[in-house]
PDB file of C-alpha atoms (C1' of nucleotides) in Angstrom:
ATOM      1  CA  MET A   1      50.806  55.088 -21.887  1.00 81.00           C
ATOM      2  CA  ILE A   2      53.013  56.588 -19.203  1.00 81.00           C
ATOM      3  CA  TYR A   3      51.273  58.363 -16.345  1.00 88.00           C
ATOM      4  CA  SER A   4      51.782  62.102 -16.091  1.00 85.00           C
ATOM      5  CA  SER A   5      54.530  62.677 -13.594  1.00 85.00           C
ATOM      6  CA  GLU A   6      52.420  64.764 -11.240  1.00 87.00           C
ATOM      7  CA  LEU A   7      50.204  61.744 -10.586  1.00 87.00           C
ATOM      8  CA  ILE A   8      53.082  59.683  -9.330  1.00 88.00           C
ATOM      9  CA  LYS A   9      54.422  62.419  -7.114  1.00 87.00           C
ATOM     10  CA  GLY A  10      54.440  61.464  -3.495  1.00 88.00           C
ATOM     11  CA  THR A  11      54.064  57.739  -4.096  1.00 95.00           C
ATOM     12  CA  LEU A  12      57.726  56.905  -4.527  1.00 96.00           C
ATOM     13  CA  LYS A  13      58.536  56.266  -0.873  1.00 96.00           C
ATOM     14  CA  THR A  14      55.501  54.042  -0.535  1.00 96.00           C
ATOM     15  CA  ILE A  15      56.486  52.013  -3.591  1.00 97.00           C
ATOM     16  CA  VAL A  16      60.065  51.577  -2.402  1.00 98.00           C
ATOM     17  CA  LEU A  17      59.067  50.575   1.120  1.00 98.00           C
ATOM     18  CA  LYS A  18      56.529  48.073  -0.162  1.00 97.00           C
ATOM     19  CA  LEU A  19      58.962  46.455  -2.589  1.00 97.00           C
ATOM     20  CA  LEU A  20      61.510  46.124   0.183  1.00 98.00           C
ATOM     21  CA  ALA A  21      58.895  44.640   2.466  1.00 97.00           C
ATOM     22  CA  ASP A  22      58.189  41.934  -0.090  1.00 96.00           C
ATOM     23  CA  ASN A  23      61.752  41.365  -1.174  1.00 96.00           C
ATOM     24  CA  ASN A  24      64.366  40.846   1.439  1.00 94.00           C
ATOM     25  CA  LYS A  25      66.858  43.152  -0.201  1.00 97.00           C
ATOM     26  CA  MET A  26      67.013  45.110  -3.437  1.00 98.00           C
ATOM     27  CA  TYR A  27      69.377  47.544  -5.102  1.00 98.00           C
ATOM     28  CA  GLY A  28      68.452  50.805  -6.755  1.00 98.00           C
ATOM     29  CA  TYR A  29      68.664  49.851 -10.378  1.00 98.00           C
ATOM     30  CA  GLU A  30      66.731  46.668  -9.625  1.00 98.00           C
ATOM     31  CA  ILE A  31      63.905  48.714  -8.144  1.00 98.00           C
ATOM     32  CA  THR A  32      63.562  50.841 -11.262  1.00 97.00           C
ATOM     33  CA  GLN A  33      63.462  47.731 -13.448  1.00 97.00           C
ATOM     34  CA  ARG A  34      61.045  45.855 -11.216  1.00 97.00           C
ATOM     35  CA  VAL A  35      58.581  48.714 -11.140  1.00 97.00           C
ATOM     36  CA  LYS A  36      58.802  49.157 -14.901  1.00 96.00           C
ATOM     37  CA  GLU A  37      58.207  45.454 -15.396  1.00 96.00           C
ATOM     38  CA  LEU A  38      55.358  45.146 -12.904  1.00 95.00           C
ATOM     39  CA  THR A  39      53.503  48.134 -14.326  1.00 95.00           C
ATOM     40  CA  SER A  40      54.012  47.332 -18.016  1.00 95.00           C
ATOM     41  CA  GLU A  41      56.232  50.390 -18.232  1.00 94.00           C
ATOM     42  CA  LYS A  42      53.430  52.701 -17.115  1.00 94.00           C
ATOM     43  CA  ILE A  43      55.447  53.817 -14.111  1.00 95.00           C
ATOM     44  CA  GLN A  44      59.043  54.718 -14.838  1.00 94.00           C
ATOM     45  CA  ILE A  45      61.114  55.599 -11.817  1.00 95.00           C
ATOM     46  CA  THR A  46      64.055  57.733 -12.803  1.00 95.00           C
ATOM     47  CA  GLU A  47      67.375  57.363 -11.067  1.00 97.00           C
ATOM     48  CA  GLY A  48      67.469  61.072 -10.333  1.00 96.00           C
ATOM     49  CA  ALA A  49      64.358  60.598  -8.229  1.00 96.00           C
ATOM     50  CA  LEU A  50      65.162  57.203  -6.760  1.00 97.00           C
ATOM     51  CA  TYR A  51      68.682  57.601  -5.409  1.00 98.00           C
ATOM     52  CA  PRO A  52      68.001  60.741  -3.363  1.00 97.00           C
ATOM     53  CA  THR A  53      64.907  59.016  -1.980  1.00 97.00           C
ATOM     54  CA  LEU A  54      66.857  55.925  -0.979  1.00 98.00           C
ATOM     55  CA  HIS A  55      69.459  58.114   0.727  1.00 98.00           C
ATOM     56  CA  ALA A  56      66.736  59.995   2.555  1.00 97.00           C
ATOM     57  CA  LEU A  57      65.090  56.790   3.764  1.00 97.00           C
ATOM     58  CA  GLU A  58      68.459  55.543   4.918  1.00 97.00           C
ATOM     59  CA  ASN A  59      69.118  58.788   6.788  1.00 96.00           C
ATOM     60  CA  GLU A  60      65.756  58.414   8.490  1.00 95.00           C
ATOM     61  CA  GLY A  61      66.922  55.035   9.728  1.00 96.00           C
ATOM     62  CA  LEU A  62      64.328  53.125   7.746  1.00 98.00           C
ATOM     63  CA  LEU A  63      66.804  51.332   5.512  1.00 98.00           C
ATOM     64  CA  THR A  64      70.170  49.682   5.994  1.00 98.00           C
ATOM     65  CA  THR A  65      72.672  49.074   3.238  1.00 98.00           C
ATOM     66  CA  GLU A  66      75.153  46.425   2.186  1.00 97.00           C
ATOM     67  CA  ILE A  67      77.729  46.755  -0.544  1.00 97.00           C
ATOM     68  CA  GLU A  68      78.343  43.849  -2.865  1.00 95.00           C
ATOM     69  CA  TYR A  69      80.760  43.571  -5.730  1.00 95.00           C
ATOM     70  CA  ILE A  70      79.710  42.033  -8.996  1.00 92.00           C
ATOM     71  CA  GLY A  71      83.077  41.678 -10.575  1.00 92.00           C
ATOM     72  CA  LYS A  72      84.518  45.138 -10.121  1.00 92.00           C
ATOM     73  CA  ARG A  73      81.167  46.840 -10.211  1.00 93.00           C
ATOM     74  CA  VAL A  74      79.633  48.009  -6.972  1.00 95.00           C
ATOM     75  CA  ARG A  75      76.092  47.164  -6.063  1.00 97.00           C
ATOM     76  CA  LYS A  76      74.352  48.696  -3.060  1.00 98.00           C
ATOM     77  CA  TYR A  77      71.635  46.609  -1.504  1.00 98.00           C
ATOM     78  CA  TYR A  78      68.928  48.141   0.647  1.00 98.00           C
ATOM     79  CA  ARG A  79      67.000  46.360   3.346  1.00 98.00           C
ATOM     80  CA  LEU A  80      64.243  47.449   5.730  1.00 98.00           C
ATOM     81  CA  SER A  81      65.291  48.154   9.291  1.00 98.00           C
ATOM     82  CA  PRO A  82      62.826  47.260  12.057  1.00 98.00           C
ATOM     83  CA  SER A  83      61.458  50.805  12.041  1.00 97.00           C
ATOM     84  CA  GLY A  84      61.394  50.592   8.256  1.00 97.00           C
ATOM     85  CA  LYS A  85      59.124  47.561   8.453  1.00 97.00           C
ATOM     86  CA  THR A  86      56.736  49.435  10.680  1.00 97.00           C
ATOM     87  CA  LYS A  87      56.884  52.467   8.433  1.00 96.00           C
ATOM     88  CA  SER A  88      56.253  50.341   5.366  1.00 96.00           C
ATOM     89  CA  GLN A  89      53.070  48.969   6.874  1.00 95.00           C
ATOM     90  CA  GLU A  90      51.943  52.416   7.958  1.00 94.00           C
ATOM     91  CA  LYS A  91      52.576  53.923   4.542  1.00 94.00           C
ATOM     92  CA  LEU A  92      50.794  51.088   2.807  1.00 94.00           C
ATOM     93  CA  SER A  93      47.817  51.272   5.078  1.00 93.00           C
ATOM     94  CA  GLU A  94      47.629  55.016   4.639  1.00 93.00           C
ATOM     95  CA  PHE A  95      47.875  54.740   0.875  1.00 94.00           C
ATOM     96  CA  SER A  96      45.227  52.057   0.796  1.00 93.00           C
ATOM     97  CA  ASP A  97      42.923  54.292   2.811  1.00 92.00           C
ATOM     98  CA  PHE A  98      43.756  57.230   0.568  1.00 94.00           C
ATOM     99  CA  ILE A  99      42.850  55.249  -2.537  1.00 93.00           C
ATOM    100  CA  GLN A 100      39.489  54.303  -1.068  1.00 93.00           C
ATOM    101  CA  THR A 101      38.818  57.934  -0.288  1.00 94.00           C
ATOM    102  CA  MET A 102      39.815  59.046  -3.772  1.00 95.00           C
ATOM    103  CA  ILE A 103      37.688  56.345  -5.403  1.00 94.00           C
ATOM    104  CA  PHE A 104      34.727  57.610  -3.450  1.00 95.00           C
ATOM    105  CA  LEU A 105      35.512  61.265  -4.026  1.00 96.00           C
ATOM    106  CA  LEU A 106      36.029  60.861  -7.745  1.00 95.00           C
ATOM    107  CA  ASP A 107      33.270  58.278  -8.096  1.00 88.00           C
ATOM    108  CA  ILE A 108      35.564  55.843  -9.850  1.00 85.00           C
ATOM    109  CA  LYS A 109      34.285  52.507 -11.037  1.00 71.00           C
ATOM    110  CA  THR A 110      36.737  49.836 -10.017  1.00 62.00           C
ATOM    111  CA  LYS A 111      37.416  46.737 -12.018  1.00 56.00           C
ATOM    112  CA  THR A 112      36.802  43.764  -9.799  1.00 54.00           C
ATOM    113  CA  ALA A 113      39.335  41.417 -11.230  1.00 48.00           C
TER     114      ALA A 113
ATOM    115  CA  MET B   1      43.384  61.059  10.342  1.00 80.00           C
ATOM    116  CA  ILE B   2      44.596  63.495   7.718  1.00 79.00           C
ATOM    117  CA  TYR B   3      46.639  62.069   4.866  1.00 87.00           C
ATOM    118  CA  SER B   4      50.282  63.059   4.693  1.00 84.00           C
ATOM    119  CA  SER B   5      50.514  65.934   2.284  1.00 83.00           C
ATOM    120  CA  GLU B   6      52.900  64.195  -0.090  1.00 85.00           C
ATOM    121  CA  LEU B   7      50.209  61.629  -0.872  1.00 86.00           C
ATOM    122  CA  ILE B   8      47.815  64.249  -2.092  1.00 87.00           C
ATOM    123  CA  LYS B   9      50.398  65.995  -4.220  1.00 86.00           C
ATOM    124  CA  GLY B  10      49.502  65.934  -7.855  1.00 89.00           C
ATOM    125  CA  THR B  11      45.856  65.025  -7.356  1.00 95.00           C
ATOM    126  CA  LEU B  12      44.521  68.536  -6.843  1.00 96.00           C
ATOM    127  CA  LYS B  13      43.837  69.343 -10.498  1.00 96.00           C
ATOM    128  CA  THR B  14      42.046  66.042 -10.934  1.00 97.00           C
ATOM    129  CA  ILE B  15      39.864  66.677  -7.897  1.00 97.00           C
ATOM    130  CA  VAL B  16      38.966  70.199  -9.010  1.00 98.00           C
ATOM    131  CA  LEU B  17      38.151  69.153 -12.566  1.00 98.00           C
ATOM    132  CA  LYS B  18      35.996  66.273 -11.366  1.00 97.00           C
ATOM    133  CA  LEU B  19      34.027  68.417  -8.922  1.00 97.00           C
ATOM    134  CA  LEU B  20      33.395  70.972 -11.630  1.00 98.00           C
ATOM    135  CA  ALA B  21      32.295  68.227 -14.000  1.00 97.00           C
ATOM    136  CA  ASP B  22      29.690  67.111 -11.471  1.00 96.00           C
ATOM    137  CA  ASN B  23      28.634  70.550 -10.344  1.00 96.00           C
ATOM    138  CA  ASN B  24      27.806  73.143 -12.925  1.00 94.00           C
ATOM    139  CA  LYS B  25      29.741  75.869 -11.168  1.00 97.00           C
ATOM    140  CA  MET B  26      31.615  76.210  -7.908  1.00 98.00           C
ATOM    141  CA  TYR B  27      33.696  78.833  -6.143  1.00 98.00           C
ATOM    142  CA  GLY B  28      37.027  78.290  -4.458  1.00 98.00           C
ATOM    143  CA  TYR B  29      36.013  78.267  -0.855  1.00 98.00           C
ATOM    144  CA  GLU B  30      33.121  75.979  -1.703  1.00 98.00           C
ATOM    145  CA  ILE B  31      35.546  73.479  -3.238  1.00 98.00           C
ATOM    146  CA  THR B  32      37.661  73.346  -0.077  1.00 97.00           C
ATOM    147  CA  GLN B  33      34.577  72.767   2.027  1.00 97.00           C
ATOM    148  CA  ARG B  34      33.039  70.195  -0.296  1.00 97.00           C
ATOM    149  CA  VAL B  35      36.207  68.121  -0.375  1.00 96.00           C
ATOM    150  CA  LYS B  36      36.565  68.304   3.383  1.00 95.00           C
ATOM    151  CA  GLU B  37      32.956  67.216   3.797  1.00 95.00           C
ATOM    152  CA  LEU B  38      33.081  64.406   1.204  1.00 95.00           C
ATOM    153  CA  THR B  39      36.256  62.943   2.687  1.00 95.00           C
ATOM    154  CA  SER B  40      35.315  63.253   6.359  1.00 94.00           C
ATOM    155  CA  GLU B  41      38.062  65.852   6.699  1.00 93.00           C
ATOM    156  CA  LYS B  42      40.740  63.431   5.564  1.00 94.00           C
ATOM    157  CA  ILE B  43      41.629  65.637   2.631  1.00 95.00           C
ATOM    158  CA  GLN B  44      42.037  69.296   3.454  1.00 94.00           C
ATOM    159  CA  ILE B  45      42.687  71.535   0.500  1.00 95.00           C
ATOM    160  CA  THR B  46      44.439  74.688   1.587  1.00 95.00           C
ATOM    161  CA  GLU B  47      43.641  77.980  -0.065  1.00 96.00           C
ATOM    162  CA  GLY B  48      47.314  78.564  -0.746  1.00 96.00           C
ATOM    163  CA  ALA B  49      47.273  75.492  -2.967  1.00 96.00           C
ATOM    164  CA  LEU B  50      43.812  75.891  -4.441  1.00 97.00           C
ATOM    165  CA  TYR B  51      43.761  79.464  -5.691  1.00 98.00           C
ATOM    166  CA  PRO B  52      46.993  79.239  -7.703  1.00 97.00           C
ATOM    167  CA  THR B  53      45.703  75.981  -9.193  1.00 97.00           C
ATOM    168  CA  LEU B  54      42.394  77.549 -10.189  1.00 98.00           C
ATOM    169  CA  HIS B  55      44.234  80.449 -11.779  1.00 98.00           C
ATOM    170  CA  ALA B  56      46.479  78.042 -13.667  1.00 97.00           C
ATOM    171  CA  LEU B  57      43.534  76.025 -14.961  1.00 97.00           C
ATOM    172  CA  GLU B  58      41.857  79.216 -16.057  1.00 97.00           C
ATOM    173  CA  ASN B  59      45.009  80.341 -17.869  1.00 96.00           C
ATOM    174  CA  GLU B  60      45.108  76.997 -19.648  1.00 96.00           C
ATOM    175  CA  GLY B  61      41.630  77.738 -20.914  1.00 96.00           C
ATOM    176  CA  LEU B  62      40.056  74.859 -19.019  1.00 98.00           C
ATOM    177  CA  LEU B  63      37.913  77.023 -16.752  1.00 98.00           C
ATOM    178  CA  THR B  64      35.826  80.138 -17.189  1.00 98.00           C
ATOM    179  CA  THR B  65      34.859  82.492 -14.378  1.00 98.00           C
ATOM    180  CA  GLU B  66      31.905  84.572 -13.308  1.00 97.00           C
ATOM    181  CA  ILE B  67      31.879  87.099 -10.508  1.00 97.00           C
ATOM    182  CA  GLU B  68      28.891  87.285  -8.196  1.00 96.00           C
ATOM    183  CA  TYR B  69      28.272  89.564  -5.261  1.00 95.00           C
ATOM    184  CA  ILE B  70      26.840  88.224  -2.050  1.00 93.00           C
ATOM    185  CA  GLY B  71      26.045  91.491  -0.360  1.00 92.00           C
ATOM    186  CA  LYS B  72      29.310  93.363  -0.686  1.00 93.00           C
ATOM    187  CA  ARG B  73      31.428  90.261  -0.690  1.00 93.00           C
ATOM    188  CA  VAL B  74      32.808  88.994  -3.978  1.00 95.00           C
ATOM    189  CA  ARG B  75      32.430  85.391  -5.015  1.00 97.00           C
ATOM    190  CA  LYS B  76      34.208  83.951  -8.042  1.00 98.00           C
ATOM    191  CA  TYR B  77      32.515  81.025  -9.701  1.00 98.00           C
ATOM    192  CA  TYR B  78      34.433  78.598 -11.880  1.00 98.00           C
ATOM    193  CA  ARG B  79      32.938  76.516 -14.650  1.00 98.00           C
ATOM    194  CA  LEU B  80      34.421  73.982 -17.085  1.00 98.00           C
ATOM    195  CA  SER B  81      35.015  75.203 -20.625  1.00 98.00           C
ATOM    196  CA  PRO B  82      34.489  72.685 -23.447  1.00 98.00           C
ATOM    197  CA  SER B  83      38.185  71.814 -23.403  1.00 97.00           C
ATOM    198  CA  GLY B  84      37.943  71.639 -19.626  1.00 97.00           C
ATOM    199  CA  LYS B  85      35.248  68.977 -19.925  1.00 97.00           C
ATOM    200  CA  THR B  86      37.445  66.915 -22.180  1.00 97.00           C
ATOM    201  CA  LYS B  87      40.414  67.401 -19.883  1.00 96.00           C
ATOM    202  CA  SER B  88      38.351  66.418 -16.873  1.00 97.00           C
ATOM    203  CA  GLN B  89      37.449  63.111 -18.477  1.00 96.00           C
ATOM    204  CA  GLU B  90      41.027  62.478 -19.538  1.00 95.00           C
ATOM    205  CA  LYS B  91      42.387  63.220 -16.071  1.00 95.00           C
ATOM    206  CA  LEU B  92      39.808  61.027 -14.426  1.00 95.00           C
ATOM    207  CA  SER B  93      40.410  58.162 -16.771  1.00 94.00           C
ATOM    208  CA  GLU B  94      44.154  58.445 -16.269  1.00 94.00           C
ATOM    209  CA  PHE B  95      43.795  58.555 -12.508  1.00 95.00           C
ATOM    210  CA  SER B  96      41.474  55.581 -12.534  1.00 94.00           C
ATOM    211  CA  ASP B  97      44.017  53.610 -14.540  1.00 94.00           C
ATOM    212  CA  PHE B  98      46.784  54.762 -12.216  1.00 95.00           C
ATOM    213  CA  ILE B  99      44.885  53.531  -9.180  1.00 93.00           C
ATOM    214  CA  GLN B 100      44.392  50.115 -10.731  1.00 93.00           C
ATOM    215  CA  THR B 101      48.101  49.942 -11.427  1.00 95.00           C
ATOM    216  CA  MET B 102      49.019  51.004  -7.907  1.00 95.00           C
ATOM    217  CA  ILE B 103      46.640  48.496  -6.360  1.00 94.00           C
ATOM    218  CA  PHE B 104      48.314  45.783  -8.345  1.00 95.00           C
ATOM    219  CA  LEU B 105      51.828  47.038  -7.708  1.00 95.00           C
ATOM    220  CA  LEU B 106      51.453  47.418  -3.978  1.00 93.00           C
ATOM    221  CA  ASP B 107      49.621  44.161  -3.533  1.00 83.00           C
ATOM    222  CA  ILE B 108      52.323  41.908  -4.866  1.00 52.00           C
ATOM    223  CA  LYS B 109      53.316  39.066  -2.624  1.00 45.00           C
ATOM    224  CA  THR B 110      56.909  38.097  -2.245  1.00 37.00           C
ATOM    225  CA  LYS B 111      58.297  36.489  -5.340  1.00 43.00           C
ATOM    226  CA  THR B 112      61.593  35.519  -3.798  1.00 45.00           C
ATOM    227  CA  ALA B 113      61.690  32.569  -1.446  1.00 42.00           C
TER     228      ALA B 113
ATOM    229  C1'  DT C   1      26.307  95.340  21.109  1.00 85.95           C
ATOM    230  C1'  DG C   2      30.681  93.478  20.446  1.00 85.95           C
ATOM    231  C1'  DC C   3      33.879  90.082  19.266  1.00 85.95           C
ATOM    232  C1'  DA C   4      35.196  85.595  17.559  1.00 85.95           C
ATOM    233  C1'  DA C   5      34.541  82.609  13.910  1.00 85.95           C
ATOM    234  C1'  DA C   6      33.344  81.790   9.376  1.00 85.95           C
ATOM    235  C1'  DT C   7      33.259  83.256   4.637  1.00 85.95           C
ATOM    236  C1'  DA C   8      35.999  84.598   0.542  1.00 85.95           C
ATOM    237  C1'  DC C   9      39.391  86.329  -2.083  1.00 85.95           C
ATOM    238  C1'  DA C  10      44.635  86.655  -2.824  1.00 85.95           C
ATOM    239  C1'  DT C  11      49.870  86.504  -2.647  1.00 85.95           C
ATOM    240  C1'  DC C  12      54.440  84.896  -1.335  1.00 85.95           C
ATOM    241  C1'  DA C  13      58.796  82.930   0.937  1.00 85.95           C
ATOM    242  C1'  DG C  14      60.433  78.696   1.728  1.00 85.95           C
ATOM    243  C1'  DA C  15      60.250  73.576   1.543  1.00 85.95           C
ATOM    244  C1'  DT C  16      59.804  69.427  -0.879  1.00 85.95           C
ATOM    245  C1'  DT C  17      60.085  66.507  -4.622  1.00 85.95           C
ATOM    246  C1'  DC C  18      60.725  65.437  -9.280  1.00 85.95           C
ATOM    247  C1'  DT C  19      62.861  66.117 -14.189  1.00 85.95           C
ATOM    248  C1'  DT C  20      66.543  66.314 -17.042  1.00 85.95           C
ATOM    249  C1'  DA C  21      71.193  66.445 -17.715  1.00 85.95           C
ATOM    250  C1'  DT C  22      75.596  65.149 -16.613  1.00 85.95           C
ATOM    251  C1'  DG C  23      79.360  62.305 -14.823  1.00 85.95           C
ATOM    252  C1'  DT C  24      81.985  57.945 -13.898  1.00 85.95           C
ATOM    253  C1'  DA C  25      82.824  53.215 -14.538  1.00 85.95           C
ATOM    254  C1'  DT C  26      81.970  48.295 -15.774  1.00 85.95           C
ATOM    255  C1'  DC C  27      79.922  44.507 -18.333  1.00 85.95           C
ATOM    256  C1'  DT C  28      77.536  42.349 -22.302  1.00 85.95           C
ATOM    257  C1'  DT C  29      76.140  41.832 -26.878  1.00 85.95           C
ATOM    258  C1'  DT C  30      76.720  42.376 -31.649  1.00 85.95           C
TER     259       DT C  30
ATOM    260  C1'  DA D   1      85.211  48.049 -31.401  1.00 85.95           C
ATOM    261  C1'  DA D   2      81.097  50.286 -30.473  1.00 85.95           C
ATOM    262  C1'  DA D   3      76.664  50.467 -28.529  1.00 85.95           C
ATOM    263  C1'  DG D   4      73.724  49.472 -25.095  1.00 85.95           C
ATOM    264  C1'  DA D   5      72.830  47.849 -20.544  1.00 85.95           C
ATOM    265  C1'  DT D   6      74.117  47.880 -15.759  1.00 85.95           C
ATOM    266  C1'  DA D   7      74.977  50.701 -11.576  1.00 85.95           C
ATOM    267  C1'  DC D   8      76.158  54.221  -8.821  1.00 85.95           C
ATOM    268  C1'  DA D   9      75.824  59.492  -7.975  1.00 85.95           C
ATOM    269  C1'  DT D  10      74.953  64.681  -8.033  1.00 85.95           C
ATOM    270  C1'  DA D  11      72.898  69.094  -9.301  1.00 85.95           C
ATOM    271  C1'  DA D  12      70.351  73.029 -11.594  1.00 85.95           C
ATOM    272  C1'  DG D  13      65.947  74.197 -12.472  1.00 85.95           C
ATOM    273  C1'  DA D  14      60.878  73.343 -12.513  1.00 85.95           C
ATOM    274  C1'  DA D  15      56.657  72.344 -10.399  1.00 85.95           C
ATOM    275  C1'  DT D  16      53.774  72.165  -6.585  1.00 85.95           C
ATOM    276  C1'  DC D  17      52.496  72.535  -1.897  1.00 85.95           C
ATOM    277  C1'  DT D  18      52.755  74.470   3.075  1.00 85.95           C
ATOM    278  C1'  DG D  19      52.136  77.886   6.159  1.00 85.95           C
ATOM    279  C1'  DA D  20      51.983  82.617   6.936  1.00 85.95           C
ATOM    280  C1'  DT D  21      50.090  86.848   5.988  1.00 85.95           C
ATOM    281  C1'  DG D  22      46.884  90.274   4.199  1.00 85.95           C
ATOM    282  C1'  DT D  23      42.228  92.408   3.261  1.00 85.95           C
ATOM    283  C1'  DA D  24      37.392  92.640   3.828  1.00 85.95           C
ATOM    284  C1'  DT D  25      32.607  91.110   4.902  1.00 85.95           C
ATOM    285  C1'  DT D  26      29.126  88.468   7.266  1.00 85.95           C
ATOM    286  C1'  DT D  27      27.268  85.480  10.833  1.00 85.95           C
ATOM    287  C1'  DG D  28      26.560  83.563  15.334  1.00 85.95           C
ATOM    288  C1'  DC D  29      26.201  84.028  19.997  1.00 85.95           C
ATOM    289  C1'  DA D  30      27.189  85.551  24.612  1.00 85.95           C
TER     290       DA D  30
END
DNA sequence: TGCAAATACATCAGATTCTTATGTATCTTT
DNA sequence: AAAGATACATAAGAATCTGATGTATTTGCA
């Protein structure tokens, strides 16, 4: 089961910032694969959505980039800047709060794993 | 604290369908107020977002409407149709699953050294 | 009594964000 | 040799929301 796209809307930046907070550096394609793997393919991040988002975060000064070459193929690594680290924590904390609110509002029974 | 609007994107239909599943019938303005009240004003549904959504749900056959007059002022009540009840449960179940996935995804500790 | 705020509907231009398609190029597997 | 995976990127169009605007009625209170 893949979640309807509207559900995932607005969560992409949060996901990216959190992954980069946990992993020193990551490149775009790696992010799509990691998310797919970690969510049992329930969340599929498309490249058309991811790359513009990464560029936007970079333009906001939240990410820095480094180019690496794997053979002749280019690979662009992203890393959190200091302000990116702060932003990542803020976004995560806000999302966490939001989830609690939604669980209450929608009266959702959570699985205590 | 009011959640950044992007976070709430895509959850509006789910919220509306759930409220209507719990309350026999509701009108638009009432929905905005109920959500504001239930979330301590953290989630503010604007009328510009709500009314088009209600109209869309009605066009999909998920909601039925009844007009009532309070004095001279019109009030439009919305109610779940049978297919709306099914849809409400589906949406809720999907959202619940999505939240579990997000909790897991955003809670991962660093895998790299 | 009079005026601001609240109630209640609605639409719409513009902004944001995502989907889907397309493009380029390299590397790996069969 | 071809297909699929890796890896970047852009862009038209769709979907959805914000913020403004519009109309009208009712309530609260100074």
